[in-house]
Structure formats: C-alpha cells, structure tokens
PDB file of C-alpha atoms in Angstrom:
ATOM      1  CA  MET A 305      -0.211   0.518  -0.074  1.00  0.00           C
ATOM      2  CA  SER A 306       1.332   3.325  -0.665  1.00  0.00           C
ATOM      3  CA  ASP A 307       2.566   5.079   1.846  1.00  0.00           C
ATOM      4  CA  ASN A 308       0.217   8.226   0.597  1.00  0.00           C
ATOM      5  CA  LEU A 309      -3.174   6.794  -0.381  1.00  0.00           C
ATOM      6  CA  SER A 310      -4.011  10.126  -2.387  1.00  0.00           C
ATOM      7  CA  SER A 311      -1.294  10.757  -4.259  1.00  0.00           C
ATOM      8  CA  PRO A 312       0.864   7.721  -5.434  1.00  0.00           C
ATOM      9  CA  ILE A 313       4.564   8.231  -5.990  1.00  0.00           C
ATOM     10  CA  LEU A 314       5.556   7.224  -9.536  1.00  0.00           C
ATOM     11  CA  HIS A 315       8.888   6.608 -10.145  1.00  0.00           C
ATOM     12  CA  ARG A 316       9.994   6.560 -13.889  1.00  0.00           C
ATOM     13  CA  ASP A 317      13.338   4.120 -14.652  1.00  0.00           C
ATOM     14  CA  LEU A 318      14.409   1.675 -17.579  1.00  0.00           C
ATOM     15  CA  LEU A 319      15.150  -0.370 -14.946  1.00  0.00           C
ATOM     16  CA  PHE A 320      11.793  -1.949 -14.404  1.00  0.00           C
ATOM     17  CA  ALA A 321      11.473  -2.695 -18.413  1.00  0.00           C
ATOM     18  CA  PRO A 322      11.239  -6.270 -17.577  1.00  0.00           C
ATOM     19  CA  ILE A 323       8.569  -5.656 -15.129  1.00  0.00           C
ATOM     20  CA  ASP A 324       6.426  -2.649 -16.673  1.00  0.00           C
ATOM     21  CA  ILE A 325       5.973  -1.286 -20.197  1.00  0.00           C
ATOM     22  CA  ASP A 326       5.790   2.180 -19.114  1.00  0.00           C
ATOM     23  CA  LEU A 327       8.519   2.118 -16.988  1.00  0.00           C
ATOM     24  CA  HIS A 328       6.528   3.671 -13.792  1.00  0.00           C
ATOM     25  CA  LEU A 329       6.144   2.017 -10.900  1.00  0.00           C
ATOM     26  CA  GLU A 330       4.753   3.566  -7.579  1.00  0.00           C
ATOM     27  CA  ARG A 331       6.703   3.824  -5.119  1.00  0.00           C
ATOM     28  CA  ILE A 332       5.285   2.429  -1.430  1.00  0.00           C
ATOM     29  CA  GLY A 333       8.505   2.673   1.201  1.00  0.00           C
ATOM     30  CA  GLY A 334      12.391   2.503   1.333  1.00  0.00           C
ATOM     31  CA  GLY A 335      14.663   1.471   3.803  1.00  0.00           C
ATOM     32  CA  ASN A 336      18.252   1.768   4.975  1.00  0.00           C
ATOM     33  CA  GLU A 337      19.556   0.852   1.046  1.00  0.00           C
ATOM     34  CA  THR A 338      16.696   0.013  -0.379  1.00  0.00           C
ATOM     35  CA  GLU A 339      13.942   1.909  -2.542  1.00  0.00           C
ATOM     36  CA  VAL A 340      10.524   0.051  -2.232  1.00  0.00           C
ATOM     37  CA  TYR A 341       8.109   0.336  -5.464  1.00  0.00           C
ATOM     38  CA  CYS A 342       5.364  -2.118  -6.622  1.00  0.00           C
ATOM     39  CA  THR A 343       4.064  -3.396  -9.728  1.00  0.00           C
ATOM     40  CA  ASP A 344       0.928  -2.072 -11.377  1.00  0.00           C
ATOM     41  CA  ASP A 345      -0.749  -5.115 -11.028  1.00  0.00           C
ATOM     42  CA  ARG A 346      -0.281  -5.159  -7.282  1.00  0.00           C
ATOM     43  CA  ARG A 347       1.241  -8.504  -7.434  1.00  0.00           C
ATOM     44  CA  TYR A 348       4.713  -7.996  -6.530  1.00  0.00           C
ATOM     45  CA  VAL A 349       7.005  -5.771  -4.189  1.00  0.00           C
ATOM     46  CA  VAL A 350      10.207  -4.378  -6.274  1.00  0.00           C
ATOM     47  CA  LYS A 351      13.605  -3.642  -4.439  1.00  0.00           C
ATOM     48  CA  VAL A 352      15.702  -1.412  -5.574  1.00  0.00           C
ATOM     49  CA  LYS A 353      19.432  -1.073  -4.221  1.00  0.00           C
ATOM     50  CA  GLY A 354      20.077   2.440  -5.288  1.00  0.00           C
ATOM     51  CA  GLU A 355      23.645   2.841  -5.074  1.00  0.00           C
ATOM     52  CA  HIS A 356      24.537  -0.458  -6.226  1.00  0.00           C
ATOM     53  CA  SER A 357      25.382  -1.213  -9.885  1.00  0.00           C
ATOM     54  CA  GLY A 358      27.894  -2.527 -12.163  1.00  0.00           C
ATOM     55  CA  SER A 359      28.617  -4.884 -14.333  1.00  0.00           C
ATOM     56  CA  VAL A 360      26.444  -7.937 -15.461  1.00  0.00           C
ATOM     57  CA  GLN A 361      29.053 -10.333 -14.025  1.00  0.00           C
ATOM     58  CA  GLU A 362      28.969  -8.073 -10.806  1.00  0.00           C
ATOM     59  CA  MET A 363      25.788  -7.761 -10.395  1.00  0.00           C
ATOM     60  CA  LEU A 364      25.231 -11.787 -11.431  1.00  0.00           C
ATOM     61  CA  SER A 365      28.010 -12.382  -8.359  1.00  0.00           C
ATOM     62  CA  HIS A 366      25.914 -10.267  -5.664  1.00  0.00           C
ATOM     63  CA  ALA A 367      22.587 -11.924  -7.102  1.00  0.00           C
ATOM     64  CA  ARG A 368      24.150 -15.174  -5.842  1.00  0.00           C
ATOM     65  CA  MET A 369      25.202 -14.077  -3.008  1.00  0.00           C
ATOM     66  CA  LEU A 370      21.859 -12.400  -2.225  1.00  0.00           C
ATOM     67  CA  ARG A 371      20.297 -16.056  -3.123  1.00  0.00           C
ATOM     68  CA  ASN A 372      22.403 -17.668  -0.473  1.00  0.00           C
ATOM     69  CA  ALA A 373      21.746 -15.660   2.329  1.00  0.00           C
ATOM     70  CA  THR A 374      17.893 -15.412   1.730  1.00  0.00           C
ATOM     71  CA  ARG A 375      18.182 -19.054   1.548  1.00  0.00           C
ATOM     72  CA  ARG A 376      19.655 -19.477   4.551  1.00  0.00           C
ATOM     73  CA  PHE A 377      17.403 -16.784   6.213  1.00  0.00           C
ATOM     74  CA  ALA A 378      14.373 -18.111   4.595  1.00  0.00           C
ATOM     75  CA  THR A 379      15.609 -21.691   6.314  1.00  0.00           C
ATOM     76  CA  VAL A 380      15.723 -19.736  10.035  1.00  0.00           C
ATOM     77  CA  MET A 381      12.224 -18.749   9.483  1.00  0.00           C
ATOM     78  CA  GLY A 382      10.212 -21.712   8.682  1.00  0.00           C
ATOM     79  CA  ALA A 383       7.861 -21.716   6.224  1.00  0.00           C
ATOM     80  CA  ARG A 384       5.171 -20.333   8.178  1.00  0.00           C
ATOM     81  CA  HIS A 385       7.272 -16.893   8.556  1.00  0.00           C
ATOM     82  CA  ARG A 386       9.121 -16.869   5.142  1.00  0.00           C
ATOM     83  CA  ILE A 387       8.030 -15.216   1.803  1.00  0.00           C
ATOM     84  CA  PRO A 388       9.358 -16.164  -1.769  1.00  0.00           C
ATOM     85  CA  ASN A 389      12.241 -13.858  -3.177  1.00  0.00           C
ATOM     86  CA  TYR A 390      13.227 -13.223  -6.729  1.00  0.00           C
ATOM     87  CA  PHE A 391      16.369 -11.881  -8.212  1.00  0.00           C
ATOM     88  CA  LEU A 392      16.598  -9.690 -11.756  1.00  0.00           C
ATOM     89  CA  ILE A 393      19.102  -7.908 -13.738  1.00  0.00           C
ATOM     90  CA  ALA A 394      18.323  -5.422 -15.750  1.00  0.00           C
ATOM     91  CA  ALA A 395      19.593  -1.782 -17.629  1.00  0.00           C
ATOM     92  CA  ASN A 396      19.412   0.931 -15.167  1.00  0.00           C
ATOM     93  CA  THR A 397      18.977   4.476 -17.175  1.00  0.00           C
ATOM     94  CA  LYS A 398      22.618   4.951 -17.363  1.00  0.00           C
ATOM     95  CA  GLY A 399      23.169   1.830 -19.116  1.00  0.00           C
ATOM     96  CA  ASP A 400      24.883  -0.015 -16.040  1.00  0.00           C
ATOM     97  CA  ALA A 401      23.635  -3.891 -14.786  1.00  0.00           C
ATOM     98  CA  GLN A 402      21.512  -3.145 -11.447  1.00  0.00           C
ATOM     99  CA  LEU A 403      19.327  -5.728  -9.281  1.00  0.00           C
ATOM    100  CA  LEU A 404      16.335  -6.058  -8.444  1.00  0.00           C
ATOM    101  CA  ALA A 405      14.592  -8.148  -5.869  1.00  0.00           C
ATOM    102  CA  LEU A 406      10.616  -8.930  -6.067  1.00  0.00           C
ATOM    103  CA  GLN A 407       8.712 -10.522  -3.096  1.00  0.00           C
ATOM    104  CA  PRO A 408       4.778 -11.000  -3.682  1.00  0.00           C
ATOM    105  CA  PHE A 409       2.915  -8.219  -2.692  1.00  0.00           C
ATOM    106  CA  HIS A 410       1.087  -8.543   0.726  1.00  0.00           C
ATOM    107  CA  GLU A 411      -1.151  -5.039   0.075  1.00  0.00           C
ATOM    108  CA  ASP A 412      -3.111  -5.924   3.440  1.00  0.00           C
ATOM    109  CA  ALA A 413      -0.097  -6.578   5.555  1.00  0.00           C
ATOM    110  CA  ARG A 414       0.671  -3.999   8.084  1.00  0.00           C
ATOM    111  CA  ALA A 415       4.415  -3.502   9.847  1.00  0.00           C
ATOM    112  CA  LEU A 416       4.659  -4.441  13.284  1.00  0.00           C
ATOM    113  CA  PHE A 417       5.755  -0.737  13.635  1.00  0.00           C
ATOM    114  CA  GLN A 418       2.449   0.247  12.204  1.00  0.00           C
ATOM    115  CA  LEU A 419       0.091  -1.738  14.714  1.00  0.00           C
ATOM    116  CA  ASP A 420      -2.360  -0.268  17.241  1.00  0.00           C
ATOM    117  CA  TYR A 421      -1.966  -3.021  19.894  1.00  0.00           C
ATOM    118  CA  THR A 422      -4.708  -1.998  21.513  1.00  0.00           C
ATOM    119  CA  GLN A 423      -7.267  -2.801  18.578  1.00  0.00           C
ATOM    120  CA  LEU A 424      -6.128  -6.843  19.468  1.00  0.00           C
ATOM    121  CA  SER A 425      -8.267  -8.682  21.434  1.00  0.00           C
ATOM    122  CA  LEU A 426      -6.611 -10.666  24.361  1.00  0.00           C
ATOM    123  CA  ALA A 427      -6.877 -13.927  22.259  1.00  0.00           C
ATOM    124  CA  GLU A 428      -5.232 -11.989  18.747  1.00  0.00           C
ATOM    125  CA  ARG A 429      -2.318 -10.684  21.369  1.00  0.00           C
ATOM    126  CA  VAL A 430      -1.356 -14.157  23.046  1.00  0.00           C
ATOM    127  CA  ALA A 431      -1.258 -15.525  19.184  1.00  0.00           C
ATOM    128  CA  LEU A 432       0.846 -12.877  18.112  1.00  0.00           C
ATOM    129  CA  ALA A 433       3.383 -13.320  21.028  1.00  0.00           C
ATOM    130  CA  LYS A 434       3.383 -17.077  20.090  1.00  0.00           C
ATOM    131  CA  GLN A 435       4.536 -16.796  16.880  1.00  0.00           C
ATOM    132  CA  LEU A 436       7.032 -13.796  17.850  1.00  0.00           C
ATOM    133  CA  LEU A 437       8.548 -16.135  20.411  1.00  0.00           C
ATOM    134  CA  ASP A 438       8.738 -18.872  17.902  1.00  0.00           C
ATOM    135  CA  ILE A 439      10.738 -15.899  15.781  1.00  0.00           C
ATOM    136  CA  ILE A 440      12.665 -15.279  18.430  1.00  0.00           C
ATOM    137  CA  ARG A 441      13.751 -18.990  19.219  1.00  0.00           C
ATOM    138  CA  ARG A 442      14.609 -19.699  15.887  1.00  0.00           C
ATOM    139  CA  ALA A 443      16.789 -16.344  15.459  1.00  0.00           C
ATOM    140  CA  LEU A 444      18.728 -16.962  18.633  1.00  0.00           C
ATOM    141  CA  GLY A 445      19.017 -20.350  17.393  1.00  0.00           C
ATOM    142  CA  ALA A 446      20.848 -19.776  13.973  1.00  0.00           C
ATOM    143  CA  TYR A 447      22.836 -17.273  16.330  1.00  0.00           C
ATOM    144  CA  ARG A 448      24.116 -19.981  18.607  1.00  0.00           C
ATOM    145  CA  LYS A 449      24.937 -22.667  16.132  1.00  0.00           C
ATOM    146  CA  ARG A 450      26.308 -20.315  12.916  1.00  0.00           C
ATOM    147  CA  GLY A 451      26.732 -16.891  14.672  1.00  0.00           C
ATOM    148  CA  TRP A 452      23.928 -15.049  12.773  1.00  0.00           C
ATOM    149  CA  MET A 453      20.768 -14.441  12.093  1.00  0.00           C
ATOM    150  CA  PRO A 454      17.900 -12.450  10.208  1.00  0.00           C
ATOM    151  CA  ASP A 455      17.262  -9.024  10.377  1.00  0.00           C
ATOM    152  CA  LEU A 456      14.145  -9.054  12.202  1.00  0.00           C
ATOM    153  CA  TYR A 457      13.886  -5.008  12.849  1.00  0.00           C
ATOM    154  CA  GLY A 458      15.011  -2.494   9.926  1.00  0.00           C
ATOM    155  CA  ARG A 459      14.426   1.353   9.323  1.00  0.00           C
ATOM    156  CA  SER A 460      12.360   2.794   6.956  1.00  0.00           C
ATOM    157  CA  SER A 461      12.624   6.146   5.227  1.00  0.00           C
ATOM    158  CA  GLY A 462      10.252   8.602   3.372  1.00  0.00           C
ATOM    159  CA  SER A 463      12.994   9.136   0.300  1.00  0.00           C
ATOM    160  CA  ASN A 464      16.614   8.657  -1.100  1.00  0.00           C
ATOM    161  CA  ALA A 465      17.388  11.712   0.140  1.00  0.00           C
ATOM    162  CA  GLU A 466      16.069  11.523   3.950  1.00  0.00           C
ATOM    163  CA  ARG A 467      17.879   7.548   3.339  1.00  0.00           C
ATOM    164  CA  THR A 468      21.242   9.292   2.349  1.00  0.00           C
ATOM    165  CA  GLU A 469      20.764  11.910   5.100  1.00  0.00           C
ATOM    166  CA  ASN A 470      20.650   9.381   7.957  1.00  0.00           C
ATOM    167  CA  ASN A 471      23.529   7.358   6.655  1.00  0.00           C
ATOM    168  CA  ARG A 472      25.838  10.036   6.847  1.00  0.00           C
ATOM    169  CA  TRP A 473      28.721  10.085   9.697  1.00  0.00           C
ATOM    170  CA  TYR A 474      27.383  12.453  11.845  1.00  0.00           C
ATOM    171  CA  ARG A 475      24.119  11.037  12.312  1.00  0.00           C
ATOM    172  CA  PHE A 476      25.884   8.247  13.958  1.00  0.00           C
ATOM    173  CA  PRO A 477      24.698   8.909  17.108  1.00  0.00           C
ATOM    174  CA  TRP A 478      21.165   8.422  15.955  1.00  0.00           C
ATOM    175  CA  ARG A 479      21.964   5.394  14.233  1.00  0.00           C
ATOM    176  CA  VAL A 480      23.119   3.755  17.920  1.00  0.00           C
ATOM    177  CA  TRP A 481      20.238   5.043  19.515  1.00  0.00           C
ATOM    178  CA  SER A 482      17.763   3.548  17.127  1.00  0.00           C
ATOM    179  CA  PHE A 483      19.602   0.280  17.142  1.00  0.00           C
ATOM    180  CA  VAL A 484      19.752   0.002  21.050  1.00  0.00           C
ATOM    181  CA  ILE A 485      16.552   1.686  22.073  1.00  0.00           C
ATOM    182  CA  GLN A 486      14.195   2.748  19.520  1.00  0.00           C
ATOM    183  CA  ARG A 487      14.037  -0.786  17.052  1.00  0.00           C
ATOM    184  CA  ASN A 488      12.184  -3.096  19.666  1.00  0.00           C
ATOM    185  CA  LEU A 489      10.602  -6.069  17.674  1.00  0.00           C
ATOM    186  CA  LEU A 490       6.674  -5.199  18.915  1.00  0.00           C
ATOM    187  CA  ARG A 491       7.856  -2.117  16.390  1.00  0.00           C
ATOM    188  CA  ALA A 492      10.012  -3.798  13.606  1.00  0.00           C
ATOM    189  CA  ASN A 493       9.655  -2.593  10.037  1.00  0.00           C
ATOM    190  CA  ASN A 494      10.953  -5.670   9.023  1.00  0.00           C
ATOM    191  CA  LEU A 495       8.526  -8.294  10.359  1.00  0.00           C
ATOM    192  CA  MET A 496       4.483  -7.492   9.306  1.00  0.00           C
ATOM    193  CA  LEU A 497       1.416  -9.119   9.802  1.00  0.00           C
ATOM    194  CA  THR A 498      -0.904 -10.209   7.308  1.00  0.00           C
ATOM    195  CA  THR A 499      -4.821 -10.115   7.506  1.00  0.00           C
ATOM    196  CA  GLY A 500      -7.701 -13.505   7.137  1.00  0.00           C
ATOM    197  CA  GLN A 501      -8.416 -16.120   9.372  1.00  0.00           C
ATOM    198  CA  ASP A 502      -4.838 -17.041  10.801  1.00  0.00           C
ATOM    199  CA  PRO A 503      -2.510 -13.986  10.658  1.00  0.00           C
ATOM    200  CA  ARG A 504       1.259 -15.029  10.091  1.00  0.00           C
ATOM    201  CA  VAL A 505       4.209 -12.772  10.983  1.00  0.00           C
ATOM    202  CA  ILE A 506       6.332 -12.881   7.830  1.00  0.00           C
ATOM    203  CA  LEU A 507       9.654 -11.285   7.283  1.00  0.00           C
ATOM    204  CA  VAL A 508      10.148  -9.211   4.560  1.00  0.00           C
ATOM    205  CA  ASP A 509      14.186  -8.265   4.029  1.00  0.00           C
ATOM    206  CA  TYR A 510      16.526 -11.109   3.428  1.00  0.00           C
ATOM    207  CA  ASP A 511      19.779  -8.805   3.410  1.00  0.00           C
ATOM    208  CA  PRO A 512      22.931 -10.004   4.741  1.00  0.00           C
ATOM    209  CA  VAL A 513      24.973  -7.697   7.420  1.00  0.00           C
ATOM    210  CA  LEU A 514      28.142  -7.055   4.905  1.00  0.00           C
ATOM    211  CA  ARG A 515      30.663  -5.208   7.257  1.00  0.00           C
ATOM    212  CA  GLY A 516      33.824  -6.577   8.683  1.00  0.00           C
ATOM    213  CA  LYS A 517      33.524  -9.849  10.507  1.00  0.00           C
ATOM    214  CA  LEU A 518      34.495  -7.447  13.830  1.00  0.00           C
ATOM    215  CA  TYR A 519      31.262  -5.508  13.240  1.00  0.00           C
ATOM    216  CA  GLN A 520      29.075  -8.372  12.707  1.00  0.00           C
ATOM    217  CA  ARG A 521      29.855 -10.213  15.923  1.00  0.00           C
ATOM    218  CA  ILE A 522      29.328  -6.980  18.041  1.00  0.00           C
ATOM    219  CA  TYR A 523      25.623  -6.547  15.806  1.00  0.00           C
ATOM    220  CA  TYR A 524      24.963  -9.934  16.558  1.00  0.00           C
ATOM    221  CA  ALA A 525      25.687 -10.291  20.039  1.00  0.00           C
ATOM    222  CA  LEU A 526      23.973  -6.991  20.566  1.00  0.00           C
ATOM    223  CA  ARG A 527      21.035  -8.230  18.868  1.00  0.00           C
ATOM    224  CA  ALA A 528      20.857 -11.711  20.953  1.00  0.00           C
ATOM    225  CA  LEU A 529      20.919  -9.323  24.250  1.00  0.00           C
ATOM    226  CA  LEU A 530      18.253  -7.193  22.755  1.00  0.00           C
ATOM    227  CA  PHE A 531      15.838 -10.456  22.600  1.00  0.00           C
ATOM    228  CA  LEU A 532      15.791  -9.910  26.720  1.00  0.00           C
ATOM    229  CA  ARG A 533      14.194  -6.618  26.137  1.00  0.00           C
ATOM    230  CA  ASP A 534      11.637  -7.880  23.814  1.00  0.00           C
ATOM    231  CA  PHE A 535      10.479 -11.062  25.723  1.00  0.00           C
ATOM    232  CA  LEU A 536       9.983  -8.221  28.363  1.00  0.00           C
ATOM    233  CA  LEU A 537       7.915  -5.656  26.210  1.00  0.00           C
ATOM    234  CA  ILE A 538       5.769  -9.066  24.554  1.00  0.00           C
ATOM    235  CA  GLY A 539       4.933 -10.023  28.149  1.00  0.00           C
ATOM    236  CA  VAL A 540       3.546  -6.477  28.410  1.00  0.00           C
ATOM    237  CA  MET A 541       1.796  -6.209  24.938  1.00  0.00           C
ATOM    238  CA  VAL A 542      -0.113  -9.436  25.899  1.00  0.00           C
ATOM    239  CA  VAL A 543      -1.464  -8.221  29.286  1.00  0.00           C
ATOM    240  CA  THR A 544      -1.953  -4.872  28.643  1.00  0.00           C
ATOM    241  CA  GLY A 545      -1.679  -4.262  24.890  1.00  0.00           C
ATOM    242  CA  VAL A 546       0.584  -1.142  25.320  1.00  0.00           C
ATOM    243  CA  VAL A 547       3.686  -1.233  23.410  1.00  0.00           C
ATOM    244  CA  PRO A 548       5.829   1.857  23.423  1.00  0.00           C
ATOM    245  CA  ASN A 549       5.945   3.854  20.394  1.00  0.00           C
ATOM    246  CA  PRO A 550       9.451   6.041  19.723  1.00  0.00           C
ATOM    247  CA  GLY A 551       7.881   7.290  16.461  1.00  0.00           C
ATOM    248  CA  ARG A 552       9.021   6.326  12.868  1.00  0.00           C
ATOM    249  CA  ALA A 553      12.507   4.030  12.536  1.00  0.00           C
ATOM    250  CA  SER A 554      14.195   5.759   9.884  1.00  0.00           C
ATOM    251  CA  GLY A 555      14.397   0.485   6.287  1.00  0.00           C
ATOM    252  CA  HIS A 556      11.277  -0.485   5.283  1.00  0.00           C
ATOM    253  CA  PRO A 557       7.598   0.505   3.600  1.00  0.00           C
ATOM    254  CA  ALA A 558       5.564   0.979   6.559  1.00  0.00           C
ATOM    255  CA  LYS A 559       3.262  -0.894   4.770  1.00  0.00           C
ATOM    256  CA  GLN A 560       3.615  -4.012   2.225  1.00  0.00           C
ATOM    257  CA  GLN A 561       3.467  -5.695   0.966  1.00  0.00           C
ATOM    258  CA  THR A 562       7.306  -6.202   3.527  1.00  0.00           C
TER     259      THR A 562
END
C-alpha cells in the first residue's frame, strides 16, 4: 500500500522495463539502503538498491550471494514466517546493470511498527506473541549455531534524500540510539502481520550484514542480548496491549507488501 493513499508517488526508470511496459512504478516505501515499489497489477514488490550497480558479471555474483543469504534466512524463519524472493538483473537509465529483488505484494499486511496493539483482543495478542517468541527462538538458534541471524527490525525512510541523510557520519549517534532503544521487535519494520483467518508474522527483508567480521560479531551479539528486552515487552503487550511507540524508525515500507 502506498505511503500516501491520495497521491501515489510514481517513479520512472528504464530499470523497470522487464516488468513494466510504461517504466513507471509506484513507490511504497524505502529502507536503509533500498527503494521499494509495487507493480501496476499489485502482485509484486520491487526492491532496488539505489546506489549498487555495475557490470552484468558483478551483479550476477551479487545476486548469487543474496540468493544464498535469502535461502539461509528463509530456512531459519520456517515456512510460516517466510515469503518467496526472486532476483532480476536489468539495465538502468545509465546503462549499468542493476539488481532488482521481487517479493509477493501482501497489500493488506501491516508492519509491526504500525500496529495498534490496543485494538487487538487478548486472544489475538496471545497468538501474535506465540509467533514472535517462535521467531526469537529460531533467530537465537541460528545465532548459537552459526553466529548470524536475520535482521528482524529494519529502518524506514520517506525518500532517497532522507535515507542518504540518515546514513551520513554525523548521524551515527542517532543510528546507535535507534539500534539499541528505538527498534524493539514489536515496532519492527521488517516483520509484517498478514490479515485473514490465520494471520502470519512474515519477514520481508533477507539482506545479510555485509560489514567486517568484528562489526558482525558485535551487531549479532547485541541483537541477541536485546531479545531479553523484547521478551519483557511482549509480555507487557499481551497483558495490557501497551507497546512503546518511539516514533518512526527511519528500512522498510510501513505497509507492504514488506
């Protein structure tokens, strides 16, 4: 679903030629490194790494790396919490090869960041908590065995300019605060709740952490430690329906899809 229902933001790029005849797709959100669009028939979400392009061989190598990471994370999440991911290499406006990632568009799904937990019944909160605890168990299992886990949290950006600004060096203190304080599991952008008779919590971001090994060790260790906080918040949510809302965590669309 679009960030702005009354005036959808259309973006034109030759990159969309393999999937859209008029080259225009609606922007529905953005992440830490990604711009997110949906196809005209609203069947797929299209994710574009805005600054990552190169030769066909380079993009093919990158696509294989992402495919392998996606398979690992999908295996960790299990059938109930994962969605399919497809990769496509196309030529952008500059003539460079660029990678697109496609996912099914769950239009009525809501990011947990957006969810009004007070509107859920006790039974719905209990069912949601069970799914989140299962996801935490799976993530911690992967961390103990392999030293990594999927990114369950994520950040969102309202525009390419906002994402660029948030990634500048002087925004580092804000990124640390967002990482440690703001992005708890109940306010995640990378987890979405589907609708229907059997709502599912699904992971919509399968990108690996590509920093150095030391950074990854610190990142994953902190994430594992912060699950203790999430356990507490989930318990409070079940009993009271109250979840801290620290404001938008500027990596993914608020609605999906995501």
